CSV table of C-alpha atoms in Angstrom, one decimal:
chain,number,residue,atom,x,y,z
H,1,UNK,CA,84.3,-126.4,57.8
H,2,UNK,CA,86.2,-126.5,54.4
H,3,UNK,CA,89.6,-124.7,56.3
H,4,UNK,CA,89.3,-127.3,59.3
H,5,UNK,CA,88.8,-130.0,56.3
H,6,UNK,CA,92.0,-128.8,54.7
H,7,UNK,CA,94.2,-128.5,58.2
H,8,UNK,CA,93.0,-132.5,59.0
H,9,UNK,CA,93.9,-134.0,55.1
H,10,UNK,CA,95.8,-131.7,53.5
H,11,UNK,CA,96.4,-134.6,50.9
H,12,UNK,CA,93.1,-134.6,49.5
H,13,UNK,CA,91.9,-131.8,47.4
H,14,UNK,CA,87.9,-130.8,47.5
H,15,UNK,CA,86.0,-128.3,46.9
H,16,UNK,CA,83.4,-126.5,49.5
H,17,UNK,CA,80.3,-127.6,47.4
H,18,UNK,CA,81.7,-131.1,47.1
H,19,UNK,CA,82.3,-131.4,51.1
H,20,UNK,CA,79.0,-130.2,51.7
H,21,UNK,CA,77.2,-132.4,49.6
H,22,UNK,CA,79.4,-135.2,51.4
H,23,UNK,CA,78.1,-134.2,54.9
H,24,UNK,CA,74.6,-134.1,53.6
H,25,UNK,CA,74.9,-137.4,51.9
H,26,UNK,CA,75.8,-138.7,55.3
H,27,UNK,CA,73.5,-136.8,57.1
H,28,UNK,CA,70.7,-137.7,55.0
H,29,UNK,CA,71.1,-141.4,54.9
H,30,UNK,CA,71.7,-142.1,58.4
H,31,UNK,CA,74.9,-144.2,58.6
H,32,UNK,CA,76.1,-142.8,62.0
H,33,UNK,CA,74.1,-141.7,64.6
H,34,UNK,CA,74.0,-138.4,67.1
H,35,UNK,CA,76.5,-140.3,69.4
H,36,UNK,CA,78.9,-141.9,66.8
H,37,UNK,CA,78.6,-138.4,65.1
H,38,UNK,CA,79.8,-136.9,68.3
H,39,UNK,CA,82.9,-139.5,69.3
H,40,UNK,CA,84.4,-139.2,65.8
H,41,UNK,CA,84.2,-135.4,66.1
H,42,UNK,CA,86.1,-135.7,69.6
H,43,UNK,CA,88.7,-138.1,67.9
H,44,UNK,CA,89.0,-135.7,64.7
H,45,UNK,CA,89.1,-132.4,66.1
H,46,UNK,CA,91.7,-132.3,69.0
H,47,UNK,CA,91.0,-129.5,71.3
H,48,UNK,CA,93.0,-126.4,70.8
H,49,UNK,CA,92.1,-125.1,74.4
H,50,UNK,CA,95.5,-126.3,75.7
H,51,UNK,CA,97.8,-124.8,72.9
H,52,UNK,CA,95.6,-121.2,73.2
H,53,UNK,CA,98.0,-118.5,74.5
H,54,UNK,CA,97.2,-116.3,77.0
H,55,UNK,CA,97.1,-113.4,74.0
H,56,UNK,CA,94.5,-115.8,72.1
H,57,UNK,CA,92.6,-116.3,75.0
H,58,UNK,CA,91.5,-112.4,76.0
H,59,UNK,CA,89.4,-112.4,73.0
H,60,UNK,CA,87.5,-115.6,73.7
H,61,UNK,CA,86.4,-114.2,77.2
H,62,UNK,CA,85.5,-110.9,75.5
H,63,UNK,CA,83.3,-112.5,72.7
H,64,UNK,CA,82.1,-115.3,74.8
H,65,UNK,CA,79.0,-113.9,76.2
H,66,UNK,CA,77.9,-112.6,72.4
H,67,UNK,CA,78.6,-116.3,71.6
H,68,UNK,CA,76.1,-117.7,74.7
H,69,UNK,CA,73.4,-115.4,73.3
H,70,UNK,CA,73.8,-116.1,69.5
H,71,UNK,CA,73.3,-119.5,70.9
H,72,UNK,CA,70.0,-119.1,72.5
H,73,UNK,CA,68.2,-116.8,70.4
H,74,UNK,CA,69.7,-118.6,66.9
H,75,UNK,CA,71.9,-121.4,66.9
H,76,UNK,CA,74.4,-119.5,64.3
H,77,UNK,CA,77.9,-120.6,64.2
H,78,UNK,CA,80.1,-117.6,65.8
H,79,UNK,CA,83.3,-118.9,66.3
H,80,UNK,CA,84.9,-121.5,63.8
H,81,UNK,CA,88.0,-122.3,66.2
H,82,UNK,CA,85.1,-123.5,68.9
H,83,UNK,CA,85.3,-127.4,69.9
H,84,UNK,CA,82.0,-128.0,68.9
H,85,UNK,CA,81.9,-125.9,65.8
H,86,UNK,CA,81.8,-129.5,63.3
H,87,UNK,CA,79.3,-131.0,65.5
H,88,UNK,CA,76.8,-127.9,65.0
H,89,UNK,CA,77.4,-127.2,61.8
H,90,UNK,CA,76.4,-131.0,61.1
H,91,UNK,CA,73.2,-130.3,63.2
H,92,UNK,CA,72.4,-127.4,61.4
H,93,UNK,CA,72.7,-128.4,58.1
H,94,UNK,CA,70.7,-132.1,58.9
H,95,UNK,CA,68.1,-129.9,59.9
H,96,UNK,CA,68.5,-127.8,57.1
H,97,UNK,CA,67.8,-130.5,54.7
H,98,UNK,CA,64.9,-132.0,56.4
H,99,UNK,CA,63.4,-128.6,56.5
H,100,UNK,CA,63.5,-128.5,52.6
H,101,UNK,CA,62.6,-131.8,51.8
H,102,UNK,CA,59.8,-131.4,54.2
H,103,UNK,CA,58.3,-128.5,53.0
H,104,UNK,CA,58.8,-129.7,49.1
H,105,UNK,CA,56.7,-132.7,50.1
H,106,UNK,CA,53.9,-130.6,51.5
H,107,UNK,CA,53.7,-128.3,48.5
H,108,UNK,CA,52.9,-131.3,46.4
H,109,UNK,CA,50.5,-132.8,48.8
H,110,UNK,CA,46.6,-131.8,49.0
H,111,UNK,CA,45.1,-130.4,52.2
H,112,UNK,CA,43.0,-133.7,52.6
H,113,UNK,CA,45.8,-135.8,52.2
H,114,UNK,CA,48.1,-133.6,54.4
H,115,UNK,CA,49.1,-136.2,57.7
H,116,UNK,CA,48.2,-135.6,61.1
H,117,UNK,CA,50.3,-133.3,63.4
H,118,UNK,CA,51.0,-134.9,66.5
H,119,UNK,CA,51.0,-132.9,69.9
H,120,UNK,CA,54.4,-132.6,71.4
H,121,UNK,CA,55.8,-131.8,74.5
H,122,UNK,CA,56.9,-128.2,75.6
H,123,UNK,CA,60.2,-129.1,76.5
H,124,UNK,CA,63.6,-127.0,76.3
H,125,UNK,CA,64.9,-129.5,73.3
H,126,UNK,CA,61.6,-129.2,71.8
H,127,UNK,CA,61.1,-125.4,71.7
H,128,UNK,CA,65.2,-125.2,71.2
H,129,UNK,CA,64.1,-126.9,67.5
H,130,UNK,CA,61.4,-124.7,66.9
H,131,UNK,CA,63.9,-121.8,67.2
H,132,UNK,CA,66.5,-123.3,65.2
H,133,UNK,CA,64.1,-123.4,62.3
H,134,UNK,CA,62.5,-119.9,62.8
H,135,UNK,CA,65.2,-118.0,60.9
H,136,UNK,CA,65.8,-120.8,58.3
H,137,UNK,CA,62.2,-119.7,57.2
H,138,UNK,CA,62.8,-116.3,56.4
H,139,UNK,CA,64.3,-117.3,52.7
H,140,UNK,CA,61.1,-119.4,52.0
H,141,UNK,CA,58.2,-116.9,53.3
H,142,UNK,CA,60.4,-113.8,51.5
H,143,UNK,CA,59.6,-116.3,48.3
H,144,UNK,CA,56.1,-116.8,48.8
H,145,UNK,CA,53.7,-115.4,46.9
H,146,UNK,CA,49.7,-116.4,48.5
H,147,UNK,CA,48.5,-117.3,51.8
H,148,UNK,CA,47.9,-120.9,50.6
H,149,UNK,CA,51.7,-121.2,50.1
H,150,UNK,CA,52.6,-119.6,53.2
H,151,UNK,CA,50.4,-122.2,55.4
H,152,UNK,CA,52.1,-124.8,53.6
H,153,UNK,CA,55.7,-123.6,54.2
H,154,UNK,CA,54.7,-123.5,58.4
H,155,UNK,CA,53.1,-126.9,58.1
H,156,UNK,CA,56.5,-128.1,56.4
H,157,UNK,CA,58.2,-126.5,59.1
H,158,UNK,CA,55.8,-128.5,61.5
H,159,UNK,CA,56.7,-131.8,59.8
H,160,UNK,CA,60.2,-130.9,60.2
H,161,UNK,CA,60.2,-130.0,64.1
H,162,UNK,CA,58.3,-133.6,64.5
H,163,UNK,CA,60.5,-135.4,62.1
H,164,UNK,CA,64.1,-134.0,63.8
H,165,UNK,CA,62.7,-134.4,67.6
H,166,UNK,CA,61.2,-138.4,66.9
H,167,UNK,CA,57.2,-137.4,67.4
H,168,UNK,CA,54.9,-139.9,65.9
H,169,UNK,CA,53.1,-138.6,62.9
H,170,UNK,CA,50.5,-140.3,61.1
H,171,UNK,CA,50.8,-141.2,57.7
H,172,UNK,CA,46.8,-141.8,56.8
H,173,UNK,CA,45.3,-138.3,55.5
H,174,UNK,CA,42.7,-136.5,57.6
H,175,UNK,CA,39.2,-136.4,56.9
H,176,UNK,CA,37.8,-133.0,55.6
H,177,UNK,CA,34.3,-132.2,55.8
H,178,UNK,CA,31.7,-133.6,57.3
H,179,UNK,CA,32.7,-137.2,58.5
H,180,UNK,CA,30.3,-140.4,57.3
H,181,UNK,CA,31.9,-142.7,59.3
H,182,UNK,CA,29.0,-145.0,60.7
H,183,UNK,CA,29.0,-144.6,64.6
H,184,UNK,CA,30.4,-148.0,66.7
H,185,UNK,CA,27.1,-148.4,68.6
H,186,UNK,CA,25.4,-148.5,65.0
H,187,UNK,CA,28.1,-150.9,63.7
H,188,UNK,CA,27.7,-153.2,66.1
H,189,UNK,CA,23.7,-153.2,66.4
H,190,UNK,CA,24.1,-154.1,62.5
H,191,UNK,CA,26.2,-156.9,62.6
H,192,UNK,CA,24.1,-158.7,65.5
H,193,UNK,CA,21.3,-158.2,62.8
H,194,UNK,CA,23.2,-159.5,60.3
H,195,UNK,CA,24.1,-162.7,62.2
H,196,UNK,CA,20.6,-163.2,63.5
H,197,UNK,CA,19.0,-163.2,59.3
H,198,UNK,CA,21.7,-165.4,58.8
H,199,UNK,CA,20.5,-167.6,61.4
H,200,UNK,CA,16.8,-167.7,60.9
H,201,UNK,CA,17.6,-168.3,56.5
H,202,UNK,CA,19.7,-171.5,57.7
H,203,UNK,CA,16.7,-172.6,60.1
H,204,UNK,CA,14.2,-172.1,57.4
H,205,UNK,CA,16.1,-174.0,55.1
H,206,UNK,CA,16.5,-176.7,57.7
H,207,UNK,CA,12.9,-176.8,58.6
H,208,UNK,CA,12.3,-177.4,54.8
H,209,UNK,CA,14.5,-180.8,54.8
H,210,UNK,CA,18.0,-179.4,54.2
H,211,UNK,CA,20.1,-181.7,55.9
H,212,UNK,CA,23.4,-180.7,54.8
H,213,UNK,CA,26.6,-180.9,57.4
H,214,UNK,CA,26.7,-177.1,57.3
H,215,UNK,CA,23.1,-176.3,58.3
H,216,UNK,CA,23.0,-178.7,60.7
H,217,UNK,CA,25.8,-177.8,62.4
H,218,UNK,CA,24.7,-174.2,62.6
H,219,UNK,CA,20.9,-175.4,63.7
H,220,UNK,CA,22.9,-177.2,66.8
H,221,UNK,CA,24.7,-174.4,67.6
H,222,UNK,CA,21.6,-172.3,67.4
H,223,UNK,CA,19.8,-174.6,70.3
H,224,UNK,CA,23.0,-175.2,72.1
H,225,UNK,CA,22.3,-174.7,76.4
H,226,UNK,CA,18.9,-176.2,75.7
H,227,UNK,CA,17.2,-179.4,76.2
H,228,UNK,CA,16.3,-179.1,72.4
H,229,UNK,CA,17.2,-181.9,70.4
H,230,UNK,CA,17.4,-182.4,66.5
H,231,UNK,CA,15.6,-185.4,66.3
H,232,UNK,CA,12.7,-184.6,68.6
H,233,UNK,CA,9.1,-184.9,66.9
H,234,UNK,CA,7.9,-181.6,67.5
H,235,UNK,CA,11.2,-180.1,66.4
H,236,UNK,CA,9.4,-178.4,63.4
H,237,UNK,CA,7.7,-176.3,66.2
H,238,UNK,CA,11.0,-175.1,68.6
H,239,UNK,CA,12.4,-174.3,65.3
H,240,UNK,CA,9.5,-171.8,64.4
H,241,UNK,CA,10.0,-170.4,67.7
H,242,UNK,CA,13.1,-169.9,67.6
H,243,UNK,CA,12.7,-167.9,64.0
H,244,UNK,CA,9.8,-165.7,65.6
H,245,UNK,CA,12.1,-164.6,68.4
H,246,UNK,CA,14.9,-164.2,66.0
H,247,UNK,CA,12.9,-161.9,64.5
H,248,UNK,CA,11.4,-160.4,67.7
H,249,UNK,CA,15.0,-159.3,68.2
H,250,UNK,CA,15.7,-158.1,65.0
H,251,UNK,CA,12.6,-155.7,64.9
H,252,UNK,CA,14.0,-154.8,68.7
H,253,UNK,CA,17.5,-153.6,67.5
H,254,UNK,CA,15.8,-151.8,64.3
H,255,UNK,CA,13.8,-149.4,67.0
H,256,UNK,CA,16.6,-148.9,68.9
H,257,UNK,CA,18.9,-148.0,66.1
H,258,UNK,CA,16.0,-145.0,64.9
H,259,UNK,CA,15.6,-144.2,68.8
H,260,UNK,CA,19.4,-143.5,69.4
H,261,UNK,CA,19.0,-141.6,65.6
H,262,UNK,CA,17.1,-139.4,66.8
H,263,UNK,CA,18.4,-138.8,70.2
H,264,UNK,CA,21.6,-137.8,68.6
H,265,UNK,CA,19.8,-135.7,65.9
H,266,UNK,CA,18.3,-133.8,68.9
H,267,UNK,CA,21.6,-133.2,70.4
H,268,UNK,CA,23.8,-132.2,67.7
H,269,UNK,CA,20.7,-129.5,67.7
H,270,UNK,CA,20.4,-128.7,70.5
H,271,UNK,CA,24.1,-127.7,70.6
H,272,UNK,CA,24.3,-126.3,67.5
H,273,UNK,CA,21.2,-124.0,68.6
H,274,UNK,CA,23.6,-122.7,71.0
H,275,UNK,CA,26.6,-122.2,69.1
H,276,UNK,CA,25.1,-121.1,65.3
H,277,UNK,CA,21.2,-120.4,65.4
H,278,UNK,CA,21.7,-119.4,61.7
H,279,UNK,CA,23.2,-122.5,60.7
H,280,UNK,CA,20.7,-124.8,62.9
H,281,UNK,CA,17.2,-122.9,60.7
H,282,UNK,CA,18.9,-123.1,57.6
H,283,UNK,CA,19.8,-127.3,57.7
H,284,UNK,CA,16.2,-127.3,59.0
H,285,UNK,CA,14.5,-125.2,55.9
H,286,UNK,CA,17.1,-126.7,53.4
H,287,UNK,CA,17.7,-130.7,54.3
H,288,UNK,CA,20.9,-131.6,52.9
H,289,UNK,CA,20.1,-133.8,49.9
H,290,UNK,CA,22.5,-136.1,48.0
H,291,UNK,CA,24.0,-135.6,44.8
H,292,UNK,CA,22.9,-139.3,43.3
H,293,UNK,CA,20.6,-137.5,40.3
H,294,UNK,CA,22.3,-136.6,36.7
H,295,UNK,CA,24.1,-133.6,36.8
H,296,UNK,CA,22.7,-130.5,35.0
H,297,UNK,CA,22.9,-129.6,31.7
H,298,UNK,CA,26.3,-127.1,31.4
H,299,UNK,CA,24.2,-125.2,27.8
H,300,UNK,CA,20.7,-125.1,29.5
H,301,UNK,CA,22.3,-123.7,32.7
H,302,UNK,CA,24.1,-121.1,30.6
H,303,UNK,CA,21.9,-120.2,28.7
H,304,UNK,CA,19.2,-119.7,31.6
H,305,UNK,CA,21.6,-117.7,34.0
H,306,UNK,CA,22.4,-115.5,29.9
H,307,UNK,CA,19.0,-114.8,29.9
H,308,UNK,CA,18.6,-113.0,33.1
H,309,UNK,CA,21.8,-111.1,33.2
H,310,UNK,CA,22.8,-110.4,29.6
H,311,UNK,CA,19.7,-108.3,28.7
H,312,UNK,CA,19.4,-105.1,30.1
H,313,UNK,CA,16.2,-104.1,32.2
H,314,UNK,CA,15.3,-100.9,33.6
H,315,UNK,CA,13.8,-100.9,37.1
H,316,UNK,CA,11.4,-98.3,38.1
H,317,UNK,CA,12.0,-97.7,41.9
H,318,UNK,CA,9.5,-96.5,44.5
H,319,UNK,CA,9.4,-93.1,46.4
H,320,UNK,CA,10.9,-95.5,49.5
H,321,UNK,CA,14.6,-95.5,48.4
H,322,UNK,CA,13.9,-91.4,48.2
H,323,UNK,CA,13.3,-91.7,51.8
H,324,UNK,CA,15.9,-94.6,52.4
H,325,UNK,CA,18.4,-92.0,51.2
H,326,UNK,CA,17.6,-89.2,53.0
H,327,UNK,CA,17.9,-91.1,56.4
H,328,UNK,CA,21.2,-92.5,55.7
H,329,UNK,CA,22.8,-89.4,54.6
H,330,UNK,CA,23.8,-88.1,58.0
H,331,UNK,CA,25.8,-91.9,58.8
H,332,UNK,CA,29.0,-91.2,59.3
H,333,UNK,CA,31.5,-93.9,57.9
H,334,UNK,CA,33.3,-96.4,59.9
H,335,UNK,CA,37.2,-95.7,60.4
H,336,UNK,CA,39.3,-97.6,58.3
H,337,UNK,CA,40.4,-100.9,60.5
H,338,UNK,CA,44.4,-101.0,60.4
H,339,UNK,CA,45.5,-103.9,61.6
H,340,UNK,CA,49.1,-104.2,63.1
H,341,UNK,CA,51.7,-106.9,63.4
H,342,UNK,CA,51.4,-106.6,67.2
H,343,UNK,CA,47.0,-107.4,66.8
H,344,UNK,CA,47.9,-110.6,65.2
H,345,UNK,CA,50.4,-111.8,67.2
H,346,UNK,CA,47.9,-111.1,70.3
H,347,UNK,CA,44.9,-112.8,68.7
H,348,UNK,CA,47.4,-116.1,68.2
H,349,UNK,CA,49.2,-115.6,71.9
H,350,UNK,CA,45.0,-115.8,73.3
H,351,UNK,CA,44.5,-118.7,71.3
H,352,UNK,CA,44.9,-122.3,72.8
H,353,UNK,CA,48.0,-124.2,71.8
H,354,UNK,CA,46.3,-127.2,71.1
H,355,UNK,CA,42.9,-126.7,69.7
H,356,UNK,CA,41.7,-128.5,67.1
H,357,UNK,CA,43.0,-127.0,64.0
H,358,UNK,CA,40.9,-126.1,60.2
H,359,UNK,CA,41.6,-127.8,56.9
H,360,UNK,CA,44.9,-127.3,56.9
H,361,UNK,CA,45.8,-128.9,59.9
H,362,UNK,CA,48.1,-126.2,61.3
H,363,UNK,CA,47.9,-125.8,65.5
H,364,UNK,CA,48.2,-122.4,67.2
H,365,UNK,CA,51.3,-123.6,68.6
H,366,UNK,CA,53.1,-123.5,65.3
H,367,UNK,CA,51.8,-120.1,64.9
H,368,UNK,CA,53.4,-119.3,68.2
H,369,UNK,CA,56.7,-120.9,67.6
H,370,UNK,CA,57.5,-119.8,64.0
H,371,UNK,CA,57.6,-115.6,64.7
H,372,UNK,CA,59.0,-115.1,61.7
H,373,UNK,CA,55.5,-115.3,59.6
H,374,UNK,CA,54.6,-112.4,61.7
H,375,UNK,CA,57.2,-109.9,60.2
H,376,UNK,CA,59.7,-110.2,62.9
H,377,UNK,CA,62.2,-111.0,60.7
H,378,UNK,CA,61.1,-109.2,57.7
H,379,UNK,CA,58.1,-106.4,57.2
H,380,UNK,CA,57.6,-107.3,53.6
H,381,UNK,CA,56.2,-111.1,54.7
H,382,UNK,CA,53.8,-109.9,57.4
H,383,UNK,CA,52.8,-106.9,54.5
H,384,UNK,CA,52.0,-109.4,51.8
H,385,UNK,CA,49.8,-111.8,54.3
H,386,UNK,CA,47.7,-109.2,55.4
H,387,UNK,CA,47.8,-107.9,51.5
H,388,UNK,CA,46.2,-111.6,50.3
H,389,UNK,CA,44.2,-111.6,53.3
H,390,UNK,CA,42.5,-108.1,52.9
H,391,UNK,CA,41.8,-109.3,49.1
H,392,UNK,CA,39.9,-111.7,50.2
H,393,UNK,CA,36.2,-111.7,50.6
H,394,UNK,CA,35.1,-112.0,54.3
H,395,UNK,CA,32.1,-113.9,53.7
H,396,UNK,CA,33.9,-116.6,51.4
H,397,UNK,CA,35.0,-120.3,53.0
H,398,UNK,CA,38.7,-119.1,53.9
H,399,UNK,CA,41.3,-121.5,52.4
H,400,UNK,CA,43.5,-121.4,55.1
H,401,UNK,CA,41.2,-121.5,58.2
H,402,UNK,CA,44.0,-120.9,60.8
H,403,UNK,CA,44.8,-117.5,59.5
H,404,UNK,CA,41.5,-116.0,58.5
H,405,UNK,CA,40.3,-117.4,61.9
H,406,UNK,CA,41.8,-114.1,63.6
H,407,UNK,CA,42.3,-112.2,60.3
H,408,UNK,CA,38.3,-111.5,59.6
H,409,UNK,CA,37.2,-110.6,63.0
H,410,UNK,CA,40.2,-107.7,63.2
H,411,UNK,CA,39.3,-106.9,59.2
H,412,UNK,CA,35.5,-106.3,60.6
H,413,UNK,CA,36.4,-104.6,63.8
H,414,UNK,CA,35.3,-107.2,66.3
H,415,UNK,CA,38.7,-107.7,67.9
């Protein structure tokens, strides 16, 4: 780019880092877009077809198919004299850039906060992005050093692909954890009680002689459709009436807000009977219970747990473990579990594209598309992942749930 600089001004003297910063400046701040890009490029760069001699142009057939594959597999420039050389170079390093600055901005941000990836389609302009970016990864997974900064270098690279093709991504931050978002039906059962103590507090203080514009107004509106007027003589009885079957109601919606309670409380049992019977008998013998008392003493607490584990104490064991011993001599160990590059990238092909994803908020499908976490780039990245995964203890809440999701079951031979 810096040569075909030179050829067009040869007046003005830059440097390679200054022009690239230049293009990136533009690039980044959006003055012209894809199609002005693309006419000033046309009007810039003449084409150099009709000058080519028939010596130049034996090579170009020869090296054209190479070019036509470089282009589908990587979009790497192979031939600087090409029309459309600028153009792609541009692309490149635009998305270059918003790679970076997307995965910089993840690094910083917590899981929780993190915003929602959006589901795109599986078009040939989408997947041509997600192979754009593939090899651009290679420099940032070489660098990383955990599986906590690896899922955030794909999940930039997410942000990126959704960013450079114009998806919709949410700027609120998900909701980890359980969620205590009240449910609508409850919402609006609640407000309709809300409105009806509201109404029977302003007929009680009308049937005690507040005659104020605001109280009266509401009292009309409360009889309004009926044959009930304000200054009837046995108005002191409709207006009882009409507080008993305010309160009729009220004491209505309270039994049907505990009856749909427990119908879902049944359900969300029933169906987690089916899916984790463990996890279903353990909520039931330990209730969840809320962390509104004083926190505990940090000195008692240490000194109780010194107490039991810093002293010594010799146990005197039974004649069982004797026995216990003897039987589980003749087991023969379990074969090591070696997991290959080729077992992980099976468990993630089986997986749905779409499903929803763990705390970090990573889909399958970016698993899919960026095959260069895998080590098919570079051995050394899929070695360390399955280094920091192997460290880790299978029974522990896995940081990133995407990866450990298909990591455990191969690490305890169940896949």
């Amino acid at each position: 780019m810096h040569r075909l600089f030179a050829e067009l001004e040869p007046s003005l003297t830059v440097t390679e880092q200054n022009l690239a910063d230049r293009v990136r400046y533009i690039l980044r701040s959006n003055i012209f877009d894809v199609a002005e890009l693309e006419r000033l490029r046309r009007e810039a760069v003449p084409s150099s077809d009709e000058n080519a001699t028939a010596e130049d142009a034996a090579p170009q057939m020869v090296e054209q198919p190479a070019n036509v594959d470089a282009a589908v597999n990587t979009p790497v420039v192979v031939d600087s004299n090409d029309d459309g050389t600028v153009a792609q170079e541009l692309e490149l390093e635009h998305m270059r850039s918003i790679l970076e600055e997307a995965i910089v901005e993840t690094r910083s941000t917590p899981l929780e906060n993190r915003p929602r990836l959006p589901r795109i389609a599986l078009s040939k302009r989408n997947r041509a992005v997600v192979r754009a970016l593939n090899p651009m990864l290679v420099t940032y997974l070489e660098a990383s050093r955990d599986l906590c900064e690896t899922d955030s270098i794909l999940f930039g690279a997410a942000l990126a692909v959704c960013r450079i093709i114009g998806a919709k991504v949410s700027t609120a931050g998900r909701a980890t954890g359980h969620s205590s978002a009240i449910p609508a039906w409850r919402r609006r059962i609640e407000e309709r009680i809300a409105k009806a103590r509201a109404l029977i507090g302003r007929l009680i203080c009308f049937r005690s002689g507040n005659n104020r514009p605001r109280i009266v107004r509401t009292v009309r509106m409360a009889f309004a459709g009926t044959n009930v007027s304000l200054s009837q003589p046995d108005i002191t009885q409709k207006l009882t009436e009409r507080i008993d079957d305010l309160k009729q109601r009220i004491a209505a919606w309270g039994k049907r807000i505990r009856r749909y309670t427990e119908r879902s409380t049944r359900f969300n049992q029933n169906r987690l009977f089916q899916s984790d019977q463990k996890r279903l008998y353990e909520s039931l013998e330990r209730p969840m219970v809320s962390g509104t008392g004083p926190a505990p003493n940090q000195a008692d607490t240490v000194a109780f747990w010194r107490g039991l584990w810093s002293e010594p104490v010799n146990h005197s064991e039974g004649p069982w473990t004797e026995v216990v011993a003897s039987q589980c001599a003749g087991i023969t160990l379990m074969d090591p579990v070696i997991i290959t590059p080729d077992d992980v990238a099976e468990a993630v092909r089986r997986a749905p594209n779409w499903k929803s994803p763990g705390l970090d908020g990573l889909h399958h499908y970016w698993l899919k598309g960026f095959m260069s976490t895998l080590g098919s780039y570079d051995g050394r990245v899929y070695e360390r992942l399955m280094e920091e995964a192997m460290k880790s203890p299978l029974n522990a809440e896995p940081v990133n749930e995407t990866f450990h999701k298909y990591l455990k079951p191969f690490m305890q031979g169940k896949l």
